[in-house]
PDB file of C-alpha atoms and ligand atoms in Angstrom:
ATOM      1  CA  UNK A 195       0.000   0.000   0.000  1.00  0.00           C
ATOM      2  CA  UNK A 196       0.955   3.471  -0.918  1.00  0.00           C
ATOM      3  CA  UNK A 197       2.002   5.718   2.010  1.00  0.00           C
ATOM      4  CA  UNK A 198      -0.464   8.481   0.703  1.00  0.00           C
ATOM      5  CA  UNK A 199      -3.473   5.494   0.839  1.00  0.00           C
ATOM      6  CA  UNK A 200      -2.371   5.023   4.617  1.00  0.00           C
ATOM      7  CA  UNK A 201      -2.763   8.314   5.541  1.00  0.00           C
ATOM      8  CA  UNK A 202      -6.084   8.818   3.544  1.00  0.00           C
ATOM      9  CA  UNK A 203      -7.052   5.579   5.983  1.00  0.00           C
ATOM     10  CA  UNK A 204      -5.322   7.850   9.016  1.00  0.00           C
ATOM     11  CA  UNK A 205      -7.641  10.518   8.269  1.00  0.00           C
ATOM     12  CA  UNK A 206     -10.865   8.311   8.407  1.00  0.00           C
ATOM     13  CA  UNK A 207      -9.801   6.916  11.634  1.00  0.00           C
ATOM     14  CA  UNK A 208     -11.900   8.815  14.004  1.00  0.00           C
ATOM     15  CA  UNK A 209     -14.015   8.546  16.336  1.00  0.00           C
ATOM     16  CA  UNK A 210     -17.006   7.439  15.222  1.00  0.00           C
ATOM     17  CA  UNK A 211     -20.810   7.799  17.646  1.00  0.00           C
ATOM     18  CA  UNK A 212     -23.223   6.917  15.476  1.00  0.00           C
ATOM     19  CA  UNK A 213     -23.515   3.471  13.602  1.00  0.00           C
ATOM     20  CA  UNK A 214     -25.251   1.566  11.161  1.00  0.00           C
ATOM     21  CA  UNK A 215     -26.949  -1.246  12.686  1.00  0.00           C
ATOM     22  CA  UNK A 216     -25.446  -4.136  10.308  1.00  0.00           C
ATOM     23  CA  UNK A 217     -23.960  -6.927  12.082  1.00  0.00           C
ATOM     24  CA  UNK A 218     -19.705  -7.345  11.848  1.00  0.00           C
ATOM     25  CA  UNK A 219     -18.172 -10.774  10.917  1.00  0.00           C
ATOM     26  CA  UNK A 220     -17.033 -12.493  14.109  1.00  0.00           C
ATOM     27  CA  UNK A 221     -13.908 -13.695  12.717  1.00  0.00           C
ATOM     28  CA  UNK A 222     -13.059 -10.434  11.420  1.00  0.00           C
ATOM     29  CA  UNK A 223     -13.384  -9.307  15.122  1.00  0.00           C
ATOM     30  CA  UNK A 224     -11.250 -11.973  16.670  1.00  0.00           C
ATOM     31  CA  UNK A 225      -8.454 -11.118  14.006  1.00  0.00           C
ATOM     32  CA  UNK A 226      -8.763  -7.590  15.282  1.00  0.00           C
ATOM     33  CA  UNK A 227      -7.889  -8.899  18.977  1.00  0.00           C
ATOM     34  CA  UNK A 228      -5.182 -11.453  17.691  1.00  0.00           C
ATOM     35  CA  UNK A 229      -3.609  -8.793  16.257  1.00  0.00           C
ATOM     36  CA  UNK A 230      -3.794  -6.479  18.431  1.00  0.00           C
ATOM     37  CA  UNK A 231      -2.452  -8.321  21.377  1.00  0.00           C
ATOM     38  CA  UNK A 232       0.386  -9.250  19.139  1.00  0.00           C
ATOM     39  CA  UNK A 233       2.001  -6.132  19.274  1.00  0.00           C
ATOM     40  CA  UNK A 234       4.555  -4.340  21.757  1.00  0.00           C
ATOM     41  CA  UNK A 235       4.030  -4.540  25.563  1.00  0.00           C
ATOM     42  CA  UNK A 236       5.804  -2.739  28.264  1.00  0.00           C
ATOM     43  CA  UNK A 237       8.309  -5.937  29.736  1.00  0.00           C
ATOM     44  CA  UNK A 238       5.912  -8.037  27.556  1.00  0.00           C
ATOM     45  CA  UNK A 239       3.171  -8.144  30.475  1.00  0.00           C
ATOM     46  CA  UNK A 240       0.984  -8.444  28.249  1.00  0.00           C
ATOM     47  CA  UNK A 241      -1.692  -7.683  30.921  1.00  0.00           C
ATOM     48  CA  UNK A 242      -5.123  -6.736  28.281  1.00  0.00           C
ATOM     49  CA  UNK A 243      -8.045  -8.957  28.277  1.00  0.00           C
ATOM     50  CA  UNK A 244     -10.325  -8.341  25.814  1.00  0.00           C
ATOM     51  CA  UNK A 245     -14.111  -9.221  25.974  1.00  0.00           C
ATOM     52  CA  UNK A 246     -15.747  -9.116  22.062  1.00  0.00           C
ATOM     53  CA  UNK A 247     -19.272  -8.415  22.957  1.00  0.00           C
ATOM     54  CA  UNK A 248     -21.842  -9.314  19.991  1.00  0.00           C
ATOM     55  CA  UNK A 249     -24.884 -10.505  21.438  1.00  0.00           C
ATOM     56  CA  UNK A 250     -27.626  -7.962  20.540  1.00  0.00           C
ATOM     57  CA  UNK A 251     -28.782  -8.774  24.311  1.00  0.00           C
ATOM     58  CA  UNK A 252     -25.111  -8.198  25.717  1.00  0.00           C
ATOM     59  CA  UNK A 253     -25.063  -4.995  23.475  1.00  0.00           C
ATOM     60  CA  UNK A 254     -28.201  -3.742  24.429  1.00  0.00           C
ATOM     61  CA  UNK A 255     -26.981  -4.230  28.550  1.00  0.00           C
ATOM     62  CA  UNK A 256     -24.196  -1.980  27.631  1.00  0.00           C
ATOM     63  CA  UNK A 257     -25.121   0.397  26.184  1.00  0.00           C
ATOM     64  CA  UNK A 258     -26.436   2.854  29.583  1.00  0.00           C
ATOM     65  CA  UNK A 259     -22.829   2.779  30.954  1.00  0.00           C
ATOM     66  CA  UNK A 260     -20.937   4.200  28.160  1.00  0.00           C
ATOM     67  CA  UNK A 261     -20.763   8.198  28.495  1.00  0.00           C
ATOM     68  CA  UNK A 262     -19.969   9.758  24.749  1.00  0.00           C
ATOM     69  CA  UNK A 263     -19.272  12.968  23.515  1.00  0.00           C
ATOM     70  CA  UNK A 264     -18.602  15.036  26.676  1.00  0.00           C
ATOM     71  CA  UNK A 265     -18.300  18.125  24.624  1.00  0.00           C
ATOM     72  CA  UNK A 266     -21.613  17.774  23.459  1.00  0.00           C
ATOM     73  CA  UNK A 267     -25.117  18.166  24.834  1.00  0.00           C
ATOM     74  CA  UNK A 268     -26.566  14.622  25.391  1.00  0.00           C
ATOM     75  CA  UNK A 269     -29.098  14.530  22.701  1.00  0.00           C
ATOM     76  CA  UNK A 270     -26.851  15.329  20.428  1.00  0.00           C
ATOM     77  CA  UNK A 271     -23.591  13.533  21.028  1.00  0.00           C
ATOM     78  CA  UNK A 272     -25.437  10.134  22.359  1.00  0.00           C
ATOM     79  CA  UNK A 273     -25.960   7.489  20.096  1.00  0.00           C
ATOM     80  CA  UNK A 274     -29.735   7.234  20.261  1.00  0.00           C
ATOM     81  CA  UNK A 275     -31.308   3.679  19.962  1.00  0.00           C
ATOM     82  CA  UNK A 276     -30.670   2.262  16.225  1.00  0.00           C
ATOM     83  CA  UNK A 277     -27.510   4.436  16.340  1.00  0.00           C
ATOM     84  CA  UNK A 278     -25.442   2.525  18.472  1.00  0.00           C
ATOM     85  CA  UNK A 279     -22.071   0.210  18.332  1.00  0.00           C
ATOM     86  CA  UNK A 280     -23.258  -2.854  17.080  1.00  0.00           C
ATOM     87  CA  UNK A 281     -20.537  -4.690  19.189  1.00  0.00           C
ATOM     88  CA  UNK A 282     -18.245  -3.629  21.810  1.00  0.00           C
ATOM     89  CA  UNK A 283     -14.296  -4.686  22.587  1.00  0.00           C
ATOM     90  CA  UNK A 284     -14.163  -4.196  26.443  1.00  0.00           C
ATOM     91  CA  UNK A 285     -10.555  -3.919  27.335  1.00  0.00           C
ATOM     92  CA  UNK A 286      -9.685  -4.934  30.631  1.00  0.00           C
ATOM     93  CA  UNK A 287      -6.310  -4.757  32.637  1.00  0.00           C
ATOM     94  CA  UNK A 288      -5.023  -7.206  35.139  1.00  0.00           C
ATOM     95  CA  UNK A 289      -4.487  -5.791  38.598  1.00  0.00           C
ATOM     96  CA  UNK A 290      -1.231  -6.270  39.054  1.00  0.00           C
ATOM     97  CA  UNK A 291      -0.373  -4.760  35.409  1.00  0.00           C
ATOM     98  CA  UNK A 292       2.879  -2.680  35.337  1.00  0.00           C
ATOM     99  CA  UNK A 293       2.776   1.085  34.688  1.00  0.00           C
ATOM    100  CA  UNK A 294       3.057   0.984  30.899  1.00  0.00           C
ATOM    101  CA  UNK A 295       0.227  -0.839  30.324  1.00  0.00           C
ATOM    102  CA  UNK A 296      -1.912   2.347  29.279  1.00  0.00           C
ATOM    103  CA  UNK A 297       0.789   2.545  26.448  1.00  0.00           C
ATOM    104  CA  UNK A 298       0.129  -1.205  25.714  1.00  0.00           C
ATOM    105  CA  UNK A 299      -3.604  -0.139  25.320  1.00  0.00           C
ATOM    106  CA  UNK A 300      -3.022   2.788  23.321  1.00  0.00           C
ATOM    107  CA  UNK A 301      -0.702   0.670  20.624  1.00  0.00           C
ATOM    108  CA  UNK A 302      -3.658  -1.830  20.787  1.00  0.00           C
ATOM    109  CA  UNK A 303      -6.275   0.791  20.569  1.00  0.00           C
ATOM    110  CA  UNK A 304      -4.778   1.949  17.291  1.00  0.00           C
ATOM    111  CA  UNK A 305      -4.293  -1.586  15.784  1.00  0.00           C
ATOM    112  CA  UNK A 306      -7.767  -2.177  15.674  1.00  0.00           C
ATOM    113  CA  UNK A 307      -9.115   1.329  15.075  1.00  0.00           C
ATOM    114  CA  UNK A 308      -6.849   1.230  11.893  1.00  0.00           C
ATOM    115  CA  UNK A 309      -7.390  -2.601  10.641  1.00  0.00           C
ATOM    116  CA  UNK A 310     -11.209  -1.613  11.285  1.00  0.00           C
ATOM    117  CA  UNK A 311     -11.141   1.403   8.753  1.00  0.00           C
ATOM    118  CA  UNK A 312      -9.281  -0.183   6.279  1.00  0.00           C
ATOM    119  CA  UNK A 313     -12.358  -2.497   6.667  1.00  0.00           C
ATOM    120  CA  UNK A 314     -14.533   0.784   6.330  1.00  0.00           C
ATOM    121  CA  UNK A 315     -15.814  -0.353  10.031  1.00  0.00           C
ATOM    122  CA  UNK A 316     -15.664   2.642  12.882  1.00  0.00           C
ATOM    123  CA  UNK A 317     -14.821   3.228  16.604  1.00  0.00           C
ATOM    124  CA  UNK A 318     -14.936   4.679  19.440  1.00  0.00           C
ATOM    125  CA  UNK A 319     -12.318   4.430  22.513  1.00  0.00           C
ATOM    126  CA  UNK A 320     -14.402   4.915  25.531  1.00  0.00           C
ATOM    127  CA  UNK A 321     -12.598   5.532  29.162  1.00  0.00           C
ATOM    128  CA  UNK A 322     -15.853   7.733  30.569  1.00  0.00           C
ATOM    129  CA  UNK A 323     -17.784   4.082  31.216  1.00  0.00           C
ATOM    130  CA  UNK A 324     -19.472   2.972  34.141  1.00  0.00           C
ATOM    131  CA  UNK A 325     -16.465   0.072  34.926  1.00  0.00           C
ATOM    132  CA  UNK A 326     -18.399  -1.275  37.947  1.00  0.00           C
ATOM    133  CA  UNK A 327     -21.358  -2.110  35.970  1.00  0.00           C
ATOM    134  CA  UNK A 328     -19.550  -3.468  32.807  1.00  0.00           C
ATOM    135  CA  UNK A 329     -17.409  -5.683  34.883  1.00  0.00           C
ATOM    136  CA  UNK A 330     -20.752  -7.352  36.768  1.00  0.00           C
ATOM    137  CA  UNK A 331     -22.513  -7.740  33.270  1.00  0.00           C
ATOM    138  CA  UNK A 332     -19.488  -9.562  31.922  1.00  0.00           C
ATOM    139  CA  UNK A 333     -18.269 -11.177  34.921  1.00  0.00           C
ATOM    140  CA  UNK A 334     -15.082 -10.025  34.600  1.00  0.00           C
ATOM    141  CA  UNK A 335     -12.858 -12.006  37.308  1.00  0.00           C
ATOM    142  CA  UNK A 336     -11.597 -10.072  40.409  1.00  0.00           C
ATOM    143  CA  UNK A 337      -8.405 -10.222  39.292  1.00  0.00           C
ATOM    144  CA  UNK A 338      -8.908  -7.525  35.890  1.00  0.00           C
ATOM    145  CA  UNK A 339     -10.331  -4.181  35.977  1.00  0.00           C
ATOM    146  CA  UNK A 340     -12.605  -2.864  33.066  1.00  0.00           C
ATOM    147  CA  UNK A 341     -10.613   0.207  31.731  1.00  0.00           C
ATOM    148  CA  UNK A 342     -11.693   0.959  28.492  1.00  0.00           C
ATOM    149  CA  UNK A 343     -14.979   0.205  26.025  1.00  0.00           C
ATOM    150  CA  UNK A 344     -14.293   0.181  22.120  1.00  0.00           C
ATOM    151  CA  UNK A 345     -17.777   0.953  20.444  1.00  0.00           C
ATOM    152  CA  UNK A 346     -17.412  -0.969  16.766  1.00  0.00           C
ATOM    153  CA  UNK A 347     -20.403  -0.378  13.604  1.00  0.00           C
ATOM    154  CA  UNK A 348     -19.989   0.800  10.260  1.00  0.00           C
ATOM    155  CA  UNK A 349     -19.832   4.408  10.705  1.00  0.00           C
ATOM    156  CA  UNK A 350     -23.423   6.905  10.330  1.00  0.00           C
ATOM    157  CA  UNK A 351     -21.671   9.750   9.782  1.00  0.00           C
ATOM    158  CA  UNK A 352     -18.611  11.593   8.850  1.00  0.00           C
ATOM    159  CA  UNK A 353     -16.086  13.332  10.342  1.00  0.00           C
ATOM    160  CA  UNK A 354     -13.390  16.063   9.226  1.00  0.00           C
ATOM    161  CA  UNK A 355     -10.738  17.442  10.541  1.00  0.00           C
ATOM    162  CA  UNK A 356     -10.358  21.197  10.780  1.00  0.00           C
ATOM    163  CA  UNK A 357      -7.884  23.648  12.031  1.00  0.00           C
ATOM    164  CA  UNK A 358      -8.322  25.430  15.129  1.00  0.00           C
ATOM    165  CA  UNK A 359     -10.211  28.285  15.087  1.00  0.00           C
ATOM    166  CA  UNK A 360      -8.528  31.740  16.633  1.00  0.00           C
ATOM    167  CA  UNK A 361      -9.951  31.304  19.756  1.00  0.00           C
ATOM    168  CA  UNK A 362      -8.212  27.987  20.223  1.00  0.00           C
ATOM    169  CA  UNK A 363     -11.071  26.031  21.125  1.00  0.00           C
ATOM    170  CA  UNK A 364     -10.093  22.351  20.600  1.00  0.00           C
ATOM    171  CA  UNK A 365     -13.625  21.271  21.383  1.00  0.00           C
ATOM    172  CA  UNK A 366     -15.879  18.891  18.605  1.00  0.00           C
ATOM    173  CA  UNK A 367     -18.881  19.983  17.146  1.00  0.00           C
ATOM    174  CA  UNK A 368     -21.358  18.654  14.738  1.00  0.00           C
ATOM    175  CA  UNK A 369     -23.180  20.729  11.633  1.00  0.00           C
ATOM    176  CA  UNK A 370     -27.329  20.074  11.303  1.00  0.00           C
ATOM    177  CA  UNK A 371     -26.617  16.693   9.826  1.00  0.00           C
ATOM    178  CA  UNK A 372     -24.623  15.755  13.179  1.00  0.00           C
ATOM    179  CA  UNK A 373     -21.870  14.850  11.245  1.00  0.00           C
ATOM    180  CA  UNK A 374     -18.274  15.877  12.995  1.00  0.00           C
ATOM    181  CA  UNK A 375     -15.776  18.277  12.848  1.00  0.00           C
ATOM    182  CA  UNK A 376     -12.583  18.148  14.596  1.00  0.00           C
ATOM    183  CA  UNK A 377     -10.045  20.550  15.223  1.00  0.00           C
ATOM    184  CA  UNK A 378      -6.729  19.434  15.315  1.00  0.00           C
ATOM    185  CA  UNK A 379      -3.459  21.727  16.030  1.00  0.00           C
ATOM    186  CA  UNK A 380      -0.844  22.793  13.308  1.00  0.00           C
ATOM    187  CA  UNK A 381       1.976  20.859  12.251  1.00  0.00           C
ATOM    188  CA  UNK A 382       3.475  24.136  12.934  1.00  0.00           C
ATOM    189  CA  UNK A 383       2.719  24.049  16.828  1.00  0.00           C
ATOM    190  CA  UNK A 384       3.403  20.300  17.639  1.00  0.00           C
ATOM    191  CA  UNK A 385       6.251  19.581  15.773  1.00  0.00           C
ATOM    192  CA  UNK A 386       9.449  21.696  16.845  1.00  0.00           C
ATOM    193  CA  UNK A 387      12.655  21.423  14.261  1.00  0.00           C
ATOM    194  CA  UNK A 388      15.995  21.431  15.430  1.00  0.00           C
TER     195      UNK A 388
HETATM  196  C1  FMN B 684      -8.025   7.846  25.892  1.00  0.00           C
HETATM  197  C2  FMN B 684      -9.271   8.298  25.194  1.00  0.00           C
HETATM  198  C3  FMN B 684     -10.480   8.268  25.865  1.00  0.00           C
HETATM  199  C4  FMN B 684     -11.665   8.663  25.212  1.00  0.00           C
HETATM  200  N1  FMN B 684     -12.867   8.565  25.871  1.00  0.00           N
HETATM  201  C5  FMN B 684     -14.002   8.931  25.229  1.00  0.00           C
HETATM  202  C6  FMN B 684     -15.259   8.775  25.874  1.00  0.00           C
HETATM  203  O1  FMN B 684     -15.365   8.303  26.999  1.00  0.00           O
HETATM  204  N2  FMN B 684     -16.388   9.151  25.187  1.00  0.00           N
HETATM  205  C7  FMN B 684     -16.320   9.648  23.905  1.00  0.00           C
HETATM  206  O2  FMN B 684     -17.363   9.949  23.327  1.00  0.00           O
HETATM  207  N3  FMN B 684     -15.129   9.798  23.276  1.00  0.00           N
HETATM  208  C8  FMN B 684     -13.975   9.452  23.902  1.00  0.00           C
HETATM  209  N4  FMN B 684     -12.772   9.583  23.262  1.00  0.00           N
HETATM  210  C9  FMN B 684     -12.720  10.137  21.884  1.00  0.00           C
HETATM  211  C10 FMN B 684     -12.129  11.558  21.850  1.00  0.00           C
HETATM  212  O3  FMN B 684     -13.119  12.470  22.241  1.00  0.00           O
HETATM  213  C11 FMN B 684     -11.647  11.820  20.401  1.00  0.00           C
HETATM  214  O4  FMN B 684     -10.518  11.021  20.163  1.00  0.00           O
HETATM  215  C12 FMN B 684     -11.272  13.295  20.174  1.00  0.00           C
HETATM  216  O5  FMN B 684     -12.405  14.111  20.285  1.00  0.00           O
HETATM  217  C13 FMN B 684     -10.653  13.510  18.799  1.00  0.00           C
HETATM  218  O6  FMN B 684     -11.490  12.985  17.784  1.00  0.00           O
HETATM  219  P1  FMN B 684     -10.914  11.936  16.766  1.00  0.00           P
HETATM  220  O7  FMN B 684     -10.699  10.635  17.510  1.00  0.00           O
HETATM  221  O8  FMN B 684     -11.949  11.799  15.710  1.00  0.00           O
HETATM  222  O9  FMN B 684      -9.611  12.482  16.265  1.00  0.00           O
HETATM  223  C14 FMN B 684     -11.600   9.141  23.870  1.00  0.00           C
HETATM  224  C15 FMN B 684     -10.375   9.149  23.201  1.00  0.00           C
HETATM  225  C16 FMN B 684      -9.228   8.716  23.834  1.00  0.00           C
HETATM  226  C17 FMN B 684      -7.924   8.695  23.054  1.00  0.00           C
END
């Protein structure tokens, strides 16, 4: 693949909060995880248990303890009911993981949020999520914590990125259509030459 066709793929991979409702293939999902936990890990701990949610039951029982879209008012930046992930990824760490592991999710994170697009299938990395209430609906062992949530559907919007605007405001928004816009720094600002 071209570089210039993995950045155009780069550029798609945002984060997506509203979703068709057509089901995902379920080994297309598991590849997503193998690969995923295939990657780097701080002293190889390899501490990330993953939980593939599909069940539309399951789903549904999620779906009141993820929190989206914090700089938008609820109605708006909510999924509303035939809007929502049609599965979920919930990423969970083991107790005892060592103090990298937050990079070991974000290297995961961006494994599958990037093999997903090139798949034309969206996400959304979730940390605002009720973890209490996730863990008791999964039964997720004593010894892992629920960190994360990764909402997965074939995108029902789109989403740009803009520049900032003067008053620096780094905040989302959506037009009438409640399709995204999202401002992103200059190369200029974050990337100092020397
Ligand atoms: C660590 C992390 C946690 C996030 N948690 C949430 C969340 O709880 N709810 C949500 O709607 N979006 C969440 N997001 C998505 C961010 O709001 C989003 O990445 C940001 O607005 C930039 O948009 P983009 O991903 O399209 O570039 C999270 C993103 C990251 C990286």
């Amino acid at each position: 693949m071209e570089i210039k066709e993995i950045n155009a793929l780069y550029e798609q991979c945002r984060t997506y909060r509203r979703f068709r409702q057509t089901p995902l293939d379920h080994d297309f999902l598991v590849s997503l995880v193998e690969t995923a936990h295939r990657r780097s890990s701080g002293r190889n701990g390899q501490p990330w248990h993953y939980y593939l949610v599909e069940t539309p039951e399951t789903v549904a029982a999620l779906q009141p303890y993820m929190h989206w879209a914090a700089a938008l008012p609820k109605e708006i930046g909510t999924p509303k009911p035939g809007e929502q992930p049609v599965s979920y990824l919930i990423m969970a760490q083991e107790k005892n993981a060592n103090p990298f592991c937050y990079v070991d999710a974000g290297i995961a994170f961006d494994t599958i949020a990037f093999l997903a697009i090139s798949k034309g299938i969206g996400t959304a990395l979730l940390a605002a999520i009720n973890r209490a209430k996730i863990a008791e609906i999964l039964k997720v062992p004593d010894n892992q914590e629920v960190t994360f949530a990764i909402g997965l559907g074939y995108p029902a919007h789109k989403s740009t990125i803009v520049p900032v605007g003067t008053d620096g405001n780094l905040d989302y928004y959506v037009d009438e259509k409640r399709d995204y816009y999202v401002p992103k720094k200059s190369l200029k600002e974050v990337l100092v030459l020397k």
